[in-house]
mmCIF file of C-alpha atoms in Angstrom:
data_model
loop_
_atom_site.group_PDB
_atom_site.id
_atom_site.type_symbol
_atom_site.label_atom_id
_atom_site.label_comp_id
_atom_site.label_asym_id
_atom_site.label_seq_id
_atom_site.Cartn_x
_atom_site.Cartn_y
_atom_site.Cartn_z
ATOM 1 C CA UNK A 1 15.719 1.907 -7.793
ATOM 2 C CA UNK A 2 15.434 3.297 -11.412
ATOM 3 C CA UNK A 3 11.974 4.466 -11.934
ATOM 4 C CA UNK A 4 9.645 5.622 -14.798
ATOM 5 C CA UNK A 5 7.204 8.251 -13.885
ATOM 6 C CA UNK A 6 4.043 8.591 -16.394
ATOM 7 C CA UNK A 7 1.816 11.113 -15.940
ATOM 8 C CA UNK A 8 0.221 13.863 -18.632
ATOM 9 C CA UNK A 9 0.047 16.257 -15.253
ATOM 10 C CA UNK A 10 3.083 18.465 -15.607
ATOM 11 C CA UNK A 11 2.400 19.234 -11.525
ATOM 12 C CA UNK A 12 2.196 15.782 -11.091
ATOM 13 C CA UNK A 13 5.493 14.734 -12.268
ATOM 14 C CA UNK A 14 7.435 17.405 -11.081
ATOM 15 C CA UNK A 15 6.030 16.976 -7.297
ATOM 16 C CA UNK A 16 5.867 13.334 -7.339
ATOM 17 C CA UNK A 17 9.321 12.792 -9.091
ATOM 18 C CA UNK A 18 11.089 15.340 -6.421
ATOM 19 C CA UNK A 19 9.935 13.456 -3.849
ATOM 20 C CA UNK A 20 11.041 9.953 -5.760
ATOM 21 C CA UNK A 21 14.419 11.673 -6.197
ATOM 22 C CA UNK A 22 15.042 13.072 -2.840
ATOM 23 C CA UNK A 23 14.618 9.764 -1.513
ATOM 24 C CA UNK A 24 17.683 8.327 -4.107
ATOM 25 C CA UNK A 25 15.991 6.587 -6.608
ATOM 26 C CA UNK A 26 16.653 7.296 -10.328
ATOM 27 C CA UNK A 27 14.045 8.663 -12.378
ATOM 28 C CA UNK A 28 12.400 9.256 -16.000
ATOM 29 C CA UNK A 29 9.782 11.481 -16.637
ATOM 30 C CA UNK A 30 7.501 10.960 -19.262
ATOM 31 C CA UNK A 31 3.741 12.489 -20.064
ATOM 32 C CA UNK A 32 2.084 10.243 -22.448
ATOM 33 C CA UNK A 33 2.088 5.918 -22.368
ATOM 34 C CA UNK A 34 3.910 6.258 -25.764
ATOM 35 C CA UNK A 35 6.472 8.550 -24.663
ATOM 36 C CA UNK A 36 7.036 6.047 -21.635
ATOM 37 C CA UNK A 37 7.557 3.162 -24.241
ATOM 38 C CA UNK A 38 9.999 4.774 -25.854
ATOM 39 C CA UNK A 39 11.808 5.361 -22.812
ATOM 40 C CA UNK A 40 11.646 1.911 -21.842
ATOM 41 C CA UNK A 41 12.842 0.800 -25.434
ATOM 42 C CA UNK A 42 16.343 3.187 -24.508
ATOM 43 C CA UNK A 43 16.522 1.177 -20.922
ATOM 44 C CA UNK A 44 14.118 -0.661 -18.837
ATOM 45 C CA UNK A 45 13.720 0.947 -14.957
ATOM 46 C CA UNK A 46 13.264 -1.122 -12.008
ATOM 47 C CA UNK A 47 9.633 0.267 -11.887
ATOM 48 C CA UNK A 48 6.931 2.426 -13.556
ATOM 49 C CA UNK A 49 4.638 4.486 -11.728
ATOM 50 C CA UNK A 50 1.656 5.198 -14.685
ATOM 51 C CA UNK A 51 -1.467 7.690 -14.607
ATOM 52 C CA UNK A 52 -4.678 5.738 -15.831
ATOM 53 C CA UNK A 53 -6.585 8.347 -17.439
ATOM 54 C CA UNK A 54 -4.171 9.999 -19.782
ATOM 55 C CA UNK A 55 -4.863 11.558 -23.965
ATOM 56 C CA UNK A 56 -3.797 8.977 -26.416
ATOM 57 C CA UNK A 57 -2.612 6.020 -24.630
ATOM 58 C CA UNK A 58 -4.374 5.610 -21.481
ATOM 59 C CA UNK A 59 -2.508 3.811 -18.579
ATOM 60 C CA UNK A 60 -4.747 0.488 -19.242
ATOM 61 C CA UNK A 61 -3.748 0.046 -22.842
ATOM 62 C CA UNK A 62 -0.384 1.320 -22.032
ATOM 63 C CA UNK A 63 -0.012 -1.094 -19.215
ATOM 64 C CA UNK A 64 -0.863 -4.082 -21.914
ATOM 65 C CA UNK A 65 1.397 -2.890 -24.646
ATOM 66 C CA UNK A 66 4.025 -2.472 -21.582
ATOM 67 C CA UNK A 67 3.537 -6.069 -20.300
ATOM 68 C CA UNK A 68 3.390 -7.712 -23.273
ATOM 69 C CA UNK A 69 6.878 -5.910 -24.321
ATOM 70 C CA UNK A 70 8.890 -6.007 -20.721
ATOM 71 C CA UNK A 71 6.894 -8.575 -18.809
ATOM 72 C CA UNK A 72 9.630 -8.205 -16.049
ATOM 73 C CA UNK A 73 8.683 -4.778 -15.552
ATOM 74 C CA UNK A 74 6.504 -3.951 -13.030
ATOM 75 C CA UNK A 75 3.324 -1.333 -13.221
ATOM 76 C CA UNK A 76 1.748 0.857 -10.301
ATOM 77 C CA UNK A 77 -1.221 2.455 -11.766
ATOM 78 C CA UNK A 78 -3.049 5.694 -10.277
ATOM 79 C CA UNK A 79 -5.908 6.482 -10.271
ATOM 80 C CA UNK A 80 -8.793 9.481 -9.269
ATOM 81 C CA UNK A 81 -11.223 7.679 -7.167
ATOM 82 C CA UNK A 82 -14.009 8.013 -9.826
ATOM 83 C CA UNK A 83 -11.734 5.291 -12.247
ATOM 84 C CA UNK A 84 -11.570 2.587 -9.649
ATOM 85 C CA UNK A 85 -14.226 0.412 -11.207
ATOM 86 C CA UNK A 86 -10.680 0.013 -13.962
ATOM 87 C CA UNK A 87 -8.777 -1.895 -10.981
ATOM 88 C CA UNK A 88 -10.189 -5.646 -12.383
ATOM 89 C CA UNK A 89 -8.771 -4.931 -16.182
ATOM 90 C CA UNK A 90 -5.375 -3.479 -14.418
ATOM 91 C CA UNK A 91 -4.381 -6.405 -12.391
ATOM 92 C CA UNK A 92 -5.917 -8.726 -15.367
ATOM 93 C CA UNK A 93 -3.141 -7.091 -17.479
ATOM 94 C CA UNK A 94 -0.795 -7.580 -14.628
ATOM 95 C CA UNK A 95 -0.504 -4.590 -12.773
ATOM 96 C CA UNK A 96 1.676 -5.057 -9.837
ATOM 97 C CA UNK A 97 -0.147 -2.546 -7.817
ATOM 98 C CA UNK A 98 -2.840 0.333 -8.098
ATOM 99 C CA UNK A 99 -2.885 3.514 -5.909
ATOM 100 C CA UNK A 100 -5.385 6.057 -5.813
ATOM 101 C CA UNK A 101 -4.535 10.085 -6.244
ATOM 102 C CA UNK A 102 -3.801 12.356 -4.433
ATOM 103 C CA UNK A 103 -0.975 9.941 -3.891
ATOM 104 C CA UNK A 104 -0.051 9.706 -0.199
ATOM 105 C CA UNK A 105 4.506 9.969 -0.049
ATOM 106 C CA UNK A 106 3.678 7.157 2.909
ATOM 107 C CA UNK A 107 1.979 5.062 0.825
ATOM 108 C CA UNK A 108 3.788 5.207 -2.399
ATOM 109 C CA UNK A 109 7.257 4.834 -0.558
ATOM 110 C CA UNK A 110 6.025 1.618 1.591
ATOM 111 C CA UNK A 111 4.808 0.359 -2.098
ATOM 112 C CA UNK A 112 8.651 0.771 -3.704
ATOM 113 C CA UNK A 113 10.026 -0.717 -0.395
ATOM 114 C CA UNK A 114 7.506 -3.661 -0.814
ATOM 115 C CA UNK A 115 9.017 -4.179 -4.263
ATOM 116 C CA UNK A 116 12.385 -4.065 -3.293
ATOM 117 C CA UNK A 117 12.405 -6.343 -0.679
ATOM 118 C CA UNK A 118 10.555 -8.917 -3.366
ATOM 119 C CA UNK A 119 13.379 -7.830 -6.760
ATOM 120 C CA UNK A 120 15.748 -9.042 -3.435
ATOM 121 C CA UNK A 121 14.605 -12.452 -2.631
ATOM 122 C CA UNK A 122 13.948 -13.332 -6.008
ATOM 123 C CA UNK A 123 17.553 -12.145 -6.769
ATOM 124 C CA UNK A 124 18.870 -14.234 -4.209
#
């Protein structure tokens, strides 16, 4: 699975895209909700994986500009646990999912296996 990392976290993207890429699944790095469109723009991944809080384009507004653009696309957000009270406008702009940081590797990789299994049936 081809996905797009967003996160303005430099630590963030390196640890969570190793583990995303040890596991076989393409990746994209990108630190800013603008940079990410771009890089969807140049080819659409399988999935993005966004940061909420983030300078410029937060993960909310990114997330609308995002769905509105590649509707087929689905978003994880994650959050810190103080930005929960966001979770109503993230699934309102269709967020396919929302995890909370520090990101758990079991959670996360039960979340892209979830997905998979759907892209399959509906591909069937």
């Amino acid at each position: 699975m081809d996905i797009l990392l967003v996160d303005d976290d430099e630590a963030i993207r390196r640890v969570m895209g190793r583990m995303l890429a040890e596991r076989g699944h393409g990746l994209k790095l990108a630190a800013s909700g603008r940079e990410a469109l771009r890089c969807m723009e140049e080819a659409l991944p399988d999935l993005v994986i966004s940061d909420v809080q983030m300078p410029g384009m937060g993960g909310i507004e990114f997330l609308r500009e995002a769905g509105g653009r590649f509707p087929e696309t689905p978003v994880v957000l994650m959050t810190a646990l103080g930005e929960v009270g966001e979770t109503d406008a993230a699934f309102q702009y269709g967020a396919y999912g929302y995890l909370q940081k520090p990101i758990k590797a079991e959670a996360l990789l039960a979340g892209i296996r979830r997905l998979e299994e759907r892209l399959m049936e509906e591909n069937c």
